[in-house]
Amino acid sequence: MSSKAKFSYNSSEVELEMGVGTMDEKYVDFSQFRSQTNGVISLDPGYKNTGSCESEITFLDGEKGILMYRGYPIEQLAEKSNFVEVMYLLLKGELPTADQLAAFNDDIKEYDMVSEDVTKILSAFPSSAHPMGVLSTLTSALTAFNPKAVNAKSPEDMHRAAVTLIGKFAVLASWTLRKMKGLPLNYPDSKLDFVENFYQMMFKRPNRDFEMDPIVINALDKLLILHADHEQNCSTSTVRLVGSAHTGLFASISAGVSALWGPLHGGANQAVVEMLDKIKEDGGDVQKWVNKAKDRNDEFRLMGFGHRVYKNFDPRAKIIKTAADQVLDKLGVHDESLEIAKKLERAALEDDYFVERKLYPNVDFYSGLIYRAFGIPTEMFTVMFAVGRLPGWISQWIEMRQNNEPIGRPRQIYTGHPKRDFVDISDR
Ligand code: CMC
C-alpha cells in the first residue's frame, strides 16, 4: 500500500507516508515528521500508539486475541511443539528439521557450563535476595566471563552467543532457587533434555534419588512456550533499546530481566498468587476485591487482569487456565486459590467496569497456581517467565542489530522552569 496521510499545521500541510504490515496493520511514518514540521514532535507517553520497529518475529492482534510466532498460531505451538523447537523457530525463523533440532540441542549443551567463579558472586548475596535481582546480576556478570567480541552481523557468532546464553541462563536461573533455599548448586546433565535439565537443577537433592513427573515436565514445557515472545512488551523493548547503543547481548538481556521483574509486567505472576492468598485469608469474598479494584481512591488493582494490547481474552491465558485445571487435577493438588481465581474471574467479567474497559485475565492470572503446584516458590515465578522469554529477547536483539536500527533515543516536551540565573548560596 502506498498512500499518504495529511497533517495540517500553521496553515501548511505535511504529507506523511503510510504503510502496512503483513497482517494489514496500517501505520503512518513519523520518522521525518519533526523536520517536515520544523520542530513539532509526536508525544505518546507509554508508547500506547507508537511502533518502535518493524519486526518479523511475533504477531499479535489484541482485539481478536491472536498470537503467532513466525506465523505459527500459539495454540498449535503449545499443543504440538516443544520449547527447544520454539526457541529455534524464534531465533532462526523456521521450524527445524530433526537434524537441525538435534544439533541445536547439542550446541546448547556444549556451552551450558558456567564458570565456577560466578558462584563466588552468587555466594555474596544474602539468601533473602529476590531471585530476579540475582538473575539480572549474574546475567550481566556473564559478559566478564565470556569477553570474546561478538560480531552481531555474523550468523555464526550470533548463533554461538545465543546458545551460550540459553545454556547458561537456565543454570543461573536454577541457582537463584538453590541460593534462596540454601541448597548446594546443581550442574547440567547432558543426558537430559532442556526442560528436564532445568527442572532437575532446581530440585534435585544430593542425598536423594530424583524422579521427574512427565506431567510436570510437559506442563512446564508448555508454559515456557507460551512465554517465549510477545513482540514489543516492556522487557523486550528494554532489551532492544539497550542493545541499540551497541551494548552487548548479555548486558542487554540483564536489563530485560530487571524490566520483567516489575509487578505490572512479569512480576504480576507472583503478585497474583499473593493476591489470591490474601483474598483467601480475608474470607474469600471476591466481590469485595473487585470493588476495591474499581475504587479510584484505592491503589489496589486486580493483578493478572488487563493488558496494554489485549482488549479481548489473552490467548495464552485461555490455554493456561485449561492447563491449570488439568495439571492440578492430575497431580491431585487441591488449591483453594484456584477456586478463588475462577470466582474472581467470573465476578470481574460480569462487572461493567471490567467489561467497559475490556479488561480480561492475562497470561499471569493462572500461571502462578501451576508453578505453585510444582513446588516452585512464589519468588521464583518471574524467573520462570524469564527463562521462557529468553529466546524472544535474544531473537529481538539480533533482529534489531541485523536491521541496523539506530540508537533508541526518544524526545520529550520540557515542562520545567524557563531560563533563570544562578543564585549564589548565600543569597538563597
Ligand atoms: N484492575 C483494575 N483496573 C484496571 C486494571 C486492573 N488490573 N488494569 C487496568 N485498569 C483500568 C485502569 O485503572 C484504567 O481505568 P480508567 O480508564 O478509569 O483510568 C483503565 O483500566 C486502563 O488501564 P491503563 O492502566 O491505562 O492500561 P495500561 O495499558 O496502561 O496498563 C496493565 C496495562 C497491564 C499495566 C494494567 O492492566 C495492569 O496494571 N494490570 C495489572 C498488572 C498485570 O496483570 N500485569 C501483567 C500484564 S500481562 C504480562 C506481562 O506483560 O508481563
Short mmCIF file of N, CA, C and O and ligand atoms in Angstrom, two decimals, residues 48 230 233 260 263-268 272 293-294 296 300-309 311 314 316 353-354 357 359 362-364 385 389, ligand 1:
data_model
loop_
_atom_site.label_atom_id
_atom_site.label_comp_id
_atom_site.label_asym_id
_atom_site.label_seq_id
_atom_site.Cartn_x
_atom_site.Cartn_y
_atom_site.Cartn_z
N LYS A 48 1.73 4.18 23.83
CA LYS A 48 0.47 3.46 23.64
C LYS A 48 0.11 3.34 22.17
O LYS A 48 -0.69 2.51 21.76
N HIS A 230 6.61 -11.97 22.93
CA HIS A 230 5.35 -11.23 22.92
C HIS A 230 5.57 -9.85 22.33
O HIS A 230 5.17 -8.84 22.88
N ASN A 233 6.89 -5.76 24.12
CA ASN A 233 6.50 -5.50 25.51
C ASN A 233 7.61 -4.75 26.24
O ASN A 233 8.68 -4.49 25.68
N LEU A 260 11.44 -7.03 33.42
CA LEU A 260 10.40 -8.06 33.60
C LEU A 260 9.96 -8.18 35.05
O LEU A 260 8.84 -8.57 35.35
N PRO A 263 5.95 -5.55 38.90
CA PRO A 263 4.63 -6.20 39.06
C PRO A 263 3.61 -5.86 37.98
O PRO A 263 2.63 -6.58 37.82
N LEU A 264 3.85 -4.79 37.21
CA LEU A 264 2.92 -4.52 36.11
C LEU A 264 3.27 -5.36 34.90
O LEU A 264 2.51 -5.44 33.93
N HIS A 265 4.45 -5.99 34.92
CA HIS A 265 4.90 -6.82 33.78
C HIS A 265 5.00 -8.25 34.30
O HIS A 265 4.03 -8.79 34.83
N GLY A 266 6.16 -8.89 34.19
CA GLY A 266 6.28 -10.31 34.55
C GLY A 266 6.08 -10.59 36.03
O GLY A 266 5.67 -11.68 36.42
N GLY A 267 6.37 -9.57 36.86
CA GLY A 267 6.21 -9.74 38.30
C GLY A 267 4.75 -9.94 38.70
O GLY A 267 4.47 -10.28 39.87
N ALA A 268 3.84 -9.78 37.75
CA ALA A 268 2.42 -9.96 38.06
C ALA A 268 2.11 -11.40 38.46
O ALA A 268 1.20 -11.64 39.24
N VAL A 272 -0.14 -12.07 41.61
CA VAL A 272 -1.47 -12.70 41.51
C VAL A 272 -1.65 -13.71 42.64
O VAL A 272 -2.66 -13.70 43.35
N ALA A 293 -10.79 -2.96 43.44
CA ALA A 293 -10.07 -2.69 42.19
C ALA A 293 -10.72 -1.56 41.39
O ALA A 293 -10.05 -0.84 40.65
N LYS A 294 -12.04 -1.40 41.58
CA LYS A 294 -12.76 -0.36 40.84
C LYS A 294 -12.67 1.01 41.49
O LYS A 294 -12.94 2.02 40.87
N ARG A 296 -11.36 4.28 42.69
CA ARG A 296 -10.27 5.16 42.27
C ARG A 296 -9.40 5.60 43.44
O ARG A 296 -8.23 5.97 43.25
N PHE A 300 -5.32 -0.56 44.93
CA PHE A 300 -5.37 -1.97 44.56
C PHE A 300 -5.85 -2.15 43.11
O PHE A 300 -6.82 -1.53 42.68
N ARG A 301 -5.16 -3.00 42.39
CA ARG A 301 -5.58 -3.40 41.05
C ARG A 301 -5.73 -4.89 41.04
O ARG A 301 -5.03 -5.59 41.78
N LEU A 302 -6.59 -5.39 40.21
CA LEU A 302 -6.74 -6.84 40.10
C LEU A 302 -5.53 -7.36 39.33
O LEU A 302 -5.43 -7.17 38.12
N MET A 303 -4.59 -7.98 40.05
CA MET A 303 -3.37 -8.44 39.38
C MET A 303 -3.72 -9.61 38.45
O MET A 303 -4.58 -10.43 38.76
N GLY A 304 -3.03 -9.66 37.30
CA GLY A 304 -3.35 -10.70 36.32
C GLY A 304 -4.54 -10.34 35.45
O GLY A 304 -5.01 -11.17 34.67
N PHE A 305 -5.01 -9.09 35.58
CA PHE A 305 -6.11 -8.63 34.74
C PHE A 305 -5.68 -7.41 33.95
O PHE A 305 -4.97 -6.55 34.46
N GLY A 306 -6.16 -7.32 32.72
CA GLY A 306 -5.86 -6.15 31.89
C GLY A 306 -4.57 -6.36 31.13
O GLY A 306 -3.70 -7.15 31.52
N HIS A 307 -4.47 -5.68 30.04
CA HIS A 307 -3.26 -5.78 29.21
C HIS A 307 -3.21 -4.58 28.29
O HIS A 307 -4.25 -4.10 27.83
N ARG A 308 -2.00 -4.08 28.07
CA ARG A 308 -1.86 -2.93 27.18
C ARG A 308 -2.40 -3.24 25.79
O ARG A 308 -3.03 -2.40 25.15
N VAL A 309 -2.18 -4.42 25.30
CA VAL A 309 -2.54 -4.70 23.91
C VAL A 309 -3.81 -5.55 23.78
O VAL A 309 -4.64 -5.29 22.92
N LYS A 311 -7.38 -6.50 24.19
CA LYS A 311 -8.66 -5.96 24.61
C LYS A 311 -9.71 -7.06 24.41
O LYS A 311 -10.85 -6.85 24.07
N ASP A 314 -6.70 -12.92 26.46
CA ASP A 314 -5.31 -13.23 26.14
C ASP A 314 -5.29 -14.71 25.78
O ASP A 314 -5.66 -15.56 26.59
N ARG A 316 -3.06 -16.80 25.58
CA ARG A 316 -2.20 -17.59 26.47
C ARG A 316 -2.94 -17.93 27.76
O ARG A 316 -2.79 -19.01 28.32
N TYR A 353 -17.46 -2.29 34.99
CA TYR A 353 -16.16 -1.61 35.00
C TYR A 353 -15.16 -2.38 34.12
O TYR A 353 -14.47 -1.79 33.29
N PHE A 354 -15.09 -3.69 34.31
CA PHE A 354 -14.12 -4.51 33.56
C PHE A 354 -14.56 -4.70 32.11
O PHE A 354 -13.74 -4.69 31.20
N ARG A 357 -13.93 -1.43 30.07
CA ARG A 357 -12.50 -1.20 29.84
C ARG A 357 -11.82 -2.36 29.14
O ARG A 357 -10.62 -2.35 28.92
N LEU A 359 -11.12 -5.40 30.16
CA LEU A 359 -10.08 -5.99 31.00
C LEU A 359 -10.36 -7.48 31.16
O LEU A 359 -11.38 -7.87 31.72
N ASN A 362 -5.00 -12.05 32.03
CA ASN A 362 -3.83 -12.16 31.16
C ASN A 362 -3.01 -13.40 31.51
O ASN A 362 -3.40 -14.19 32.37
N VAL A 363 -1.87 -13.54 30.84
CA VAL A 363 -1.05 -14.76 30.95
C VAL A 363 -0.68 -15.07 32.40
O VAL A 363 -0.47 -16.23 32.78
N ASP A 364 -0.60 -14.03 33.24
CA ASP A 364 -0.12 -14.23 34.60
C ASP A 364 -1.22 -14.67 35.57
O ASP A 364 -0.92 -14.97 36.72
N PHE A 385 9.21 -17.10 34.14
CA PHE A 385 8.80 -16.28 32.99
C PHE A 385 10.05 -15.89 32.20
O PHE A 385 10.09 -15.96 30.96
N ARG A 389 10.98 -16.32 28.34
CA ARG A 389 11.08 -15.16 27.46
C ARG A 389 12.46 -15.00 26.82
O ARG A 389 12.63 -14.27 25.83
N1 CMC B 1 -7.52 -3.63 37.85
C1 CMC B 1 -8.33 -2.56 37.90
N2 CMC B 1 -8.38 -1.61 36.95
C2 CMC B 1 -7.57 -1.74 35.90
C3 CMC B 1 -6.69 -2.84 35.77
C4 CMC B 1 -6.67 -3.81 36.79
N3 CMC B 1 -5.87 -4.86 36.72
N4 CMC B 1 -5.99 -2.72 34.62
C5 CMC B 1 -6.41 -1.58 34.04
N5 CMC B 1 -7.37 -1.00 34.81
C6 CMC B 1 -8.12 0.24 34.49
C7 CMC B 1 -7.28 1.48 34.74
O1 CMC B 1 -7.45 1.97 36.05
C8 CMC B 1 -7.82 2.42 33.71
O2 CMC B 1 -9.07 2.91 34.17
P1 CMC B 1 -9.55 4.43 33.78
O3 CMC B 1 -9.69 4.42 32.29
O4 CMC B 1 -10.83 4.60 34.52
O5 CMC B 1 -8.47 5.34 34.26
C9 CMC B 1 -8.14 1.52 32.51
O6 CMC B 1 -8.39 0.22 33.09
C10 CMC B 1 -6.99 1.41 31.50
O7 CMC B 1 -5.84 0.99 32.23
P2 CMC B 1 -4.36 1.52 31.96
O8 CMC B 1 -3.58 1.40 33.22
O9 CMC B 1 -4.42 2.87 31.30
O10 CMC B 1 -3.87 0.46 30.91
P3 CMC B 1 -2.37 0.17 30.52
O11 CMC B 1 -2.41 -0.37 29.15
O12 CMC B 1 -1.52 1.37 30.77
O13 CMC B 1 -1.91 -0.94 31.58
C11 CMC B 1 -1.53 -3.05 32.60
C12 CMC B 1 -1.87 -2.30 31.30
C13 CMC B 1 -1.25 -4.48 32.29
C14 CMC B 1 -0.25 -2.42 33.20
C15 CMC B 1 -2.71 -2.90 33.59
O14 CMC B 1 -3.87 -3.51 33.02
C16 CMC B 1 -2.40 -3.52 34.96
O15 CMC B 1 -1.82 -2.86 35.82
N6 CMC B 1 -2.78 -4.82 35.19
C17 CMC B 1 -2.42 -5.50 36.42
C18 CMC B 1 -0.97 -5.99 36.37
C19 CMC B 1 -0.81 -7.18 35.45
O16 CMC B 1 -1.57 -8.13 35.50
N7 CMC B 1 0.26 -7.14 34.62
C20 CMC B 1 0.61 -8.24 33.70
C21 CMC B 1 0.41 -7.86 32.28
S1 CMC B 1 0.46 -9.23 31.13
C22 CMC B 1 2.01 -9.95 31.26
C23 CMC B 1 3.17 -9.05 31.07
O17 CMC B 1 3.15 -8.02 30.41
O18 CMC B 1 4.21 -9.41 31.58
#
